[in-house]
Each structure stands twice: as C-alpha cells, then as structure tokens.
Tab-separated table of C-alpha atoms in Angstrom:
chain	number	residue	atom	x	y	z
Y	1	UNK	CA	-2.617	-14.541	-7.017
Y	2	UNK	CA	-4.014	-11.187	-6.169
Y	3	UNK	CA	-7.305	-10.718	-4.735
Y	4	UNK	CA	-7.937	-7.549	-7.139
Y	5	UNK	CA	-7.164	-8.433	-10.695
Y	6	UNK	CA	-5.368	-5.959	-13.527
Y	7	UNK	CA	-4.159	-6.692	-16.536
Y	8	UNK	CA	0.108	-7.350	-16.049
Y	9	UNK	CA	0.982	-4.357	-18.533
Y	10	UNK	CA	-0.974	-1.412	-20.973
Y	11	UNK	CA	0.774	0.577	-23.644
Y	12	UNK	CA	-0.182	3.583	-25.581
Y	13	UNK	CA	1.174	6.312	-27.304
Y	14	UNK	CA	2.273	9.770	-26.026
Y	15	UNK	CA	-0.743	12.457	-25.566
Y	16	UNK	CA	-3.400	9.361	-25.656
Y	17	UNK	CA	-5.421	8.044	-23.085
Y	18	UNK	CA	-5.567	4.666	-21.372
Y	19	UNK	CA	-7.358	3.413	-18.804
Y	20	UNK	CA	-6.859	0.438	-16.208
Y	21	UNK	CA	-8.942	-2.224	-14.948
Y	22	UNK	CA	-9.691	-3.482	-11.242
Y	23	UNK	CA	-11.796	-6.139	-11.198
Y	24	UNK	CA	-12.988	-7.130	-7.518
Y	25	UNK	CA	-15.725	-8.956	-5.645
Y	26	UNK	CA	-19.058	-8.180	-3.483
Y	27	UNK	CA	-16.515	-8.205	-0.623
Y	28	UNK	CA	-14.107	-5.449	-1.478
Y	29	UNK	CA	-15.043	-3.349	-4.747
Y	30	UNK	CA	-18.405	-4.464	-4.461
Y	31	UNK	CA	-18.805	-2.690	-1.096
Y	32	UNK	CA	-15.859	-0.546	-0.278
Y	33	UNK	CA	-13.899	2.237	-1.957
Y	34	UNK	CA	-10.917	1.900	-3.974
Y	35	UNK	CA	-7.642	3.344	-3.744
Y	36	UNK	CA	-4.909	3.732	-6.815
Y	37	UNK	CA	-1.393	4.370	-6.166
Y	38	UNK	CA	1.386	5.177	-8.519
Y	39	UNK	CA	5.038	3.522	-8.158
Y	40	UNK	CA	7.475	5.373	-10.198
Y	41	UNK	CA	11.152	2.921	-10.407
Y	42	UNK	CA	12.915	2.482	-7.612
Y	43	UNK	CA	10.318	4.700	-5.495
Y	44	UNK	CA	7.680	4.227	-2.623
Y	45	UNK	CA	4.277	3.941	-4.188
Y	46	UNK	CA	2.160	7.570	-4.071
Y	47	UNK	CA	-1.518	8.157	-3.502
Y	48	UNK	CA	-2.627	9.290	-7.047
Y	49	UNK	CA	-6.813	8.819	-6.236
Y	50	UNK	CA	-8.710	7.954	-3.280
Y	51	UNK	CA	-12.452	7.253	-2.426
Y	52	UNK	CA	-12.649	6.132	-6.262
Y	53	UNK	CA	-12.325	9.511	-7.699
Y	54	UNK	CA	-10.754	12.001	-5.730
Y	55	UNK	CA	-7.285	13.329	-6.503
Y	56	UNK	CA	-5.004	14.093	-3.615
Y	57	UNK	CA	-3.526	17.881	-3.195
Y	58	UNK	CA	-0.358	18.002	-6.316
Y	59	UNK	CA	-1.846	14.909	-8.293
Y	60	UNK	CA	-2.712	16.135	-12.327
Y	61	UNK	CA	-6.126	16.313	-12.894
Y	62	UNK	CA	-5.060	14.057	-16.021
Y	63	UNK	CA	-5.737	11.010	-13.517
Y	64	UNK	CA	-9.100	10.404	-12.921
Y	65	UNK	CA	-10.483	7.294	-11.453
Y	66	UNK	CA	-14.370	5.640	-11.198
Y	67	UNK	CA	-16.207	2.609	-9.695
Y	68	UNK	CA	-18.951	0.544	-10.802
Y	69	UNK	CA	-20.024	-2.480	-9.266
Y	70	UNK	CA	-17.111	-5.069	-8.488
Y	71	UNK	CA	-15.007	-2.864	-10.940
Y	72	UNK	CA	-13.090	0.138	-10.810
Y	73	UNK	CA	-11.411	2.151	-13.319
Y	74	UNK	CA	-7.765	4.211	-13.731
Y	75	UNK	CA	-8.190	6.590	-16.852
Y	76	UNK	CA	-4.656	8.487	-17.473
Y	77	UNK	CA	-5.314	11.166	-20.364
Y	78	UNK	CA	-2.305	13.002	-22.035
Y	79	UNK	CA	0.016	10.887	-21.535
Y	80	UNK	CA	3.323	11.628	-20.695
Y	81	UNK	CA	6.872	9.763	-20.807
Y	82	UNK	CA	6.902	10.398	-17.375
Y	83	UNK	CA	3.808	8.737	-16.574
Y	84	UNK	CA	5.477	4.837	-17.080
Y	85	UNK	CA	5.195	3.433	-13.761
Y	86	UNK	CA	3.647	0.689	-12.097
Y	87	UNK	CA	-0.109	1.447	-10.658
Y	88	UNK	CA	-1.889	-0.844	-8.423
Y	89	UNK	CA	-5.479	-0.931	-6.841
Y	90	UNK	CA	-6.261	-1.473	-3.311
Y	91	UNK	CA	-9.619	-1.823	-1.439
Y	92	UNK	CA	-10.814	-2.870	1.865
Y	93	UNK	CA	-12.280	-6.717	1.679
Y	94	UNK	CA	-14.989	-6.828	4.319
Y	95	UNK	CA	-14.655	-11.167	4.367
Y	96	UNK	CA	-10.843	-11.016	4.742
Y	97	UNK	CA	-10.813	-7.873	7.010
Y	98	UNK	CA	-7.905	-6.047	5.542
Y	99	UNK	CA	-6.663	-4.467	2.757
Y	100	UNK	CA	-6.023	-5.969	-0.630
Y	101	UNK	CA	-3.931	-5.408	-3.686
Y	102	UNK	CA	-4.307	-5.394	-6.997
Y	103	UNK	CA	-1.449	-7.143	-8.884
Y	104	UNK	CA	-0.214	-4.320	-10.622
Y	105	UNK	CA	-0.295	-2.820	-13.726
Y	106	UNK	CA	3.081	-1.623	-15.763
Y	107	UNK	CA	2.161	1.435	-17.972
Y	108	UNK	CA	4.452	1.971	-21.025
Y	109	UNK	CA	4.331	5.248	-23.097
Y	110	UNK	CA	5.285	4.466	-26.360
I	1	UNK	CA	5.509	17.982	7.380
I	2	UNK	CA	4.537	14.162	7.934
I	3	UNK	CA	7.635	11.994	7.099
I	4	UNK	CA	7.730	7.974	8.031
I	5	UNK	CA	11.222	5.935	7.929
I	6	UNK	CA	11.449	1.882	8.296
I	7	UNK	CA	14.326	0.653	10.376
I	8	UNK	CA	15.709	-3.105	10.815
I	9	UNK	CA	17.842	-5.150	9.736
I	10	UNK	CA	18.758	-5.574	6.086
I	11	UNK	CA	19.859	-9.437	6.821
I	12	UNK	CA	18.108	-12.154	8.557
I	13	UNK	CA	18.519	-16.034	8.800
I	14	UNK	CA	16.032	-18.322	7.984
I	15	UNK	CA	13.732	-19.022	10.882
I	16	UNK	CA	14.658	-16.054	12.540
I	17	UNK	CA	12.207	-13.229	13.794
I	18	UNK	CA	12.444	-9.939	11.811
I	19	UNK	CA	11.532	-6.601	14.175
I	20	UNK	CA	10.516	-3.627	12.164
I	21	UNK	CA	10.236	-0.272	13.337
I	22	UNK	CA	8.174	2.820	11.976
I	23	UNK	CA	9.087	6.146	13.369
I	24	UNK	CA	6.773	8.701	12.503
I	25	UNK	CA	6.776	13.040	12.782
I	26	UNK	CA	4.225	15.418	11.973
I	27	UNK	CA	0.879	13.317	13.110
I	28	UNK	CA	-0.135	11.586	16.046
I	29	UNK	CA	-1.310	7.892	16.204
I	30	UNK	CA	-3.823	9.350	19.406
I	31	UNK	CA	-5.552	11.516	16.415
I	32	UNK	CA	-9.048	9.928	16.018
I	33	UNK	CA	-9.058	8.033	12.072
I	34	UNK	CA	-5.443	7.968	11.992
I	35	UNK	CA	-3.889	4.330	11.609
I	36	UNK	CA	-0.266	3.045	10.428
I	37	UNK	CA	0.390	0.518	8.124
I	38	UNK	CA	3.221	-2.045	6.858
I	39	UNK	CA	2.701	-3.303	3.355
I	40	UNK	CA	5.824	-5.402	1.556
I	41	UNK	CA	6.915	-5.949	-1.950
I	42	UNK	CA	9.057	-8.941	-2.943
I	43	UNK	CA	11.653	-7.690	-5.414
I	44	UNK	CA	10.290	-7.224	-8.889
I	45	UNK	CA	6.406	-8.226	-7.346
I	46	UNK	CA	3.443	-6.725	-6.083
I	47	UNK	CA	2.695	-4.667	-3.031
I	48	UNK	CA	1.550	-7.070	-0.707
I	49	UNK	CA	-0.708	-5.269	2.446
I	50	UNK	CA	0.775	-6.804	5.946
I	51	UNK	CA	-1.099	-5.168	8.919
I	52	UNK	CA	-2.700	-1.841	10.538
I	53	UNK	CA	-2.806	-0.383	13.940
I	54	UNK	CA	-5.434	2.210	14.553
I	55	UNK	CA	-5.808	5.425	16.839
I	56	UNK	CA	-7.841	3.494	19.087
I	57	UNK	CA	-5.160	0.555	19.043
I	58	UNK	CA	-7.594	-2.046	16.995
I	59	UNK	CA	-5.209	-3.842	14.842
I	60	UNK	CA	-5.547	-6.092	11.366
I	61	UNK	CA	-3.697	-8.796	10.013
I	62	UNK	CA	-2.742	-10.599	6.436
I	63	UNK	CA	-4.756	-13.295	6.601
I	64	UNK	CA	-2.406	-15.773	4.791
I	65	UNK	CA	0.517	-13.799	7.729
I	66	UNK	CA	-1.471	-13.431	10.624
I	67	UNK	CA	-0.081	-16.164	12.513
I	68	UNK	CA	3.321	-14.914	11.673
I	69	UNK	CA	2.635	-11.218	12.435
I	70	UNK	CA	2.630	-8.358	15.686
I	71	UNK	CA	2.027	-4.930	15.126
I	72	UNK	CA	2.102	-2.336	18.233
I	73	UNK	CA	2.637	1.194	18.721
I	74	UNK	CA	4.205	3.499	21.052
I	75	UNK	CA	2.321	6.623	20.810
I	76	UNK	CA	4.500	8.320	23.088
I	77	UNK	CA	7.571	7.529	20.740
I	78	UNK	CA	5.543	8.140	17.097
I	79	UNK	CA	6.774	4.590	16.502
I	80	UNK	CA	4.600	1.826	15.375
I	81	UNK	CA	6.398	-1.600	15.379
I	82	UNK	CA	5.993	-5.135	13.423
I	83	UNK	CA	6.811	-8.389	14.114
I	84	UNK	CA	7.668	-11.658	11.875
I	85	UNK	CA	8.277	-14.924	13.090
I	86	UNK	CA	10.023	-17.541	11.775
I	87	UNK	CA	11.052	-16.134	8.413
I	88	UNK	CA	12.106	-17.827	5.181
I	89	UNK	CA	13.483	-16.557	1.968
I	90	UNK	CA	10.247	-15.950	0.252
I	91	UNK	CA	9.519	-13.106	2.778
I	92	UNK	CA	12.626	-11.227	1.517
I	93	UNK	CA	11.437	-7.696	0.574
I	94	UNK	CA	11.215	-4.084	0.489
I	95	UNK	CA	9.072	-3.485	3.778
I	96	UNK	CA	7.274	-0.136	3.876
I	97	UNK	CA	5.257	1.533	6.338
I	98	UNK	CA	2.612	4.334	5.105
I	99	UNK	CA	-0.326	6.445	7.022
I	100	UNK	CA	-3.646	6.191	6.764
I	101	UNK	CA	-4.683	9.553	7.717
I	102	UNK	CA	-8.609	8.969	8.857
I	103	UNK	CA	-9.921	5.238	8.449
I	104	UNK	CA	-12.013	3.687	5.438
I	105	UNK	CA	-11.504	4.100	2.192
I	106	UNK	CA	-7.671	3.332	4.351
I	107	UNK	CA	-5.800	4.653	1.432
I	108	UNK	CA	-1.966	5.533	2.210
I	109	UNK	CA	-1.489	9.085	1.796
I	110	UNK	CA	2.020	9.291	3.234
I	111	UNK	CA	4.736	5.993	2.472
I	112	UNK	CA	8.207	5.907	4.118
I	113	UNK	CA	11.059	5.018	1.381
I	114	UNK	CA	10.865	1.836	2.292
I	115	UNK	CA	13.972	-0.744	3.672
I	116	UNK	CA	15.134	-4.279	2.330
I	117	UNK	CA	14.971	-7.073	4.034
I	118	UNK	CA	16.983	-10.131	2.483
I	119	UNK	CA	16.463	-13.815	4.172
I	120	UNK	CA	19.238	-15.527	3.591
I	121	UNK	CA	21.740	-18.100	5.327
C-alpha cells in the first residue's frame, strides 16, 4: 500500500489528453513538492516534471504537471503511442522523513 | 556527462546481507545539495524509495527498512554504497541508484540502469 495513491491504469485515445491523479496527505503533498517520473518497459524511470510543474531540459512541453492541496496532477496532451509507460509520483513526507511513492499508474494509448 | 551504474550480486541466499555499490562520474557527492539515492522495484511492482546520503553526509532511511539498511559514501571513489541485512525473497528486485542534484523537492534527475537482485536458496 503506497503512501501516494493513483489510480492502477488510464486509457485514452491517440492525440487526446489525460491526466493522472496523486492523492497525498498534510505530510507530503500537503507540504512538499512533487516529483513525476516516467518508466518506459524494461527502462530506468526518467524525470519528466519536478517542483510540481517544471519540465526538465528534453522533456515535451506536452507534459505538464500541477499541485493543489494534498493533490497533484499529471496532464499528458497529444498523446502519442509512444507515451504508454508507467508514471509514478513521489514527494518528500515530512512525518516519515523520506521519500514516498506513488503506486503507479500504467498509461495505455488506444 | 553524469552516468550512475549499480553493482552486486545478482544472487543471494536467504538471510544473507546484500552489498550494493553506486559508482558515479560527472558530479561530486562534496557539491553542496547534491545527494545519492537507492530506490528498488520488485518485479512487475512499484518503485519503492530505500535511502539517501547527502553532500554533507546526513543520511535517510525506509522507515518500514531502516533497521535492515546502511548507506555510506566514498567521496573520494564517486561511490555511494548500501547495505541489507538479513534478506528474504520478498526483497528480490531491480535495485537502482539515481542523483538528486540539489536537495528538496529530491527529485532524481539522473537513474543508473538499474541491477537484479534475486533471493533465492
């Protein structure tokens, strides 16, 4: 059971948009920033947006990511085939004092 | 160009203690902000975040691990090193290490390809 909670799987079809859920707590979303990383199959995860909306050097500004309260958001516009992956959340939890993980989310393009 | 590999063993007995090593070019762990992390991911699961080791050699644990876990670094070597005691099947996974190039939000901006780890008797 993952501290950060996403749905297990979103589909949608090619050249739509879709957007991901992190839902947190006071301790972690609530307070801290929140990280989103992108694991294409059989890779390492990437950084795809950091400090809740900023988009690392090479990333497409199709990704674009937001906070609000205990809640953060992934948006993915355009899609692409080559956008299925997994994606997964992380913040820092200031009660646990480390990092946590969301528990994934598997994107299929349809 | 900042590259990170894992090295270890790809097989380990139940019980045993799995040693871990991150060796690290193109950044310095002495660079104020910069920290190294391990995070793990159980075959078909979630990443799960292990511990970090910071610039300033402050280091965090799992909290359901931290009894289990030892991270250190060698800054003179670019290697940052974890520990696991007394390991069971459950922990078998792909380990990675990754960067955290200057502190808070701690997001992982460089991730080495990651190595297996299968406990098994």
């Amino acid at each position: 059971q993952s501290v950060l909670t996403q749905p297990p799987s979103v589909s949608e079809a090619p050249r739509q948009r879709v957007t991901i859920s992190c839902s947190g707590s006071s301790s972690n979303i609530g307070k801290n920033a929140v990280n989103w990383y992108q694991q294409l199959p059989g890779k390492a995860p990437k950084l795809l947006v950091y400090f809740d909306d900023l988009l690392p050097s090479g990333v497409s500004d199709r990704f674009s990511g937001s906070r609000s309260g205990t809640s953060a958001s992934l948006a993915i516009s355009g899609l692409q085939s080559e956008d299925e992956a997994d994606y997964y959340c992380a913040a820092w939890d200031d009660s646990l004092n480390g990092l946590v993980f969301g528990g994934g989310t598997k994107l299929s393009v349809l | 160009q900042v590259t990170l590999r894992e090295s270890g063993p790809a097989l380990v007995k139940p019980t045993q203690t799995l040693t871990l090593t991150c060796t690290f070019s193109g950044f310095s762990l002495s660079t104020s902000g910069v920290c190294v992390s391990w995070i793990r991911q159980p075959p078909g699961k979630a990443l799960e975040w292990l511990a970090l080791i910071d610039w300033d050699d402050d280091k965090y644990y799992s909290t359901s691990l931290k009894t289990r876990l030892t991270i250190s670094k060698d800054t003179s070597k670019n290697q940052v090193v974890l520990t696991m005691t007394k390991m069971d099947p459950v922990d078998t996974a792909t380990y990675y290490c990754a960067r955290i190039r200057s502190g808070r939000p701690y997001d992982f901006d460089y991730w080495g390809q990651g190595t297996l780890v299968t406990v098994s008797s």
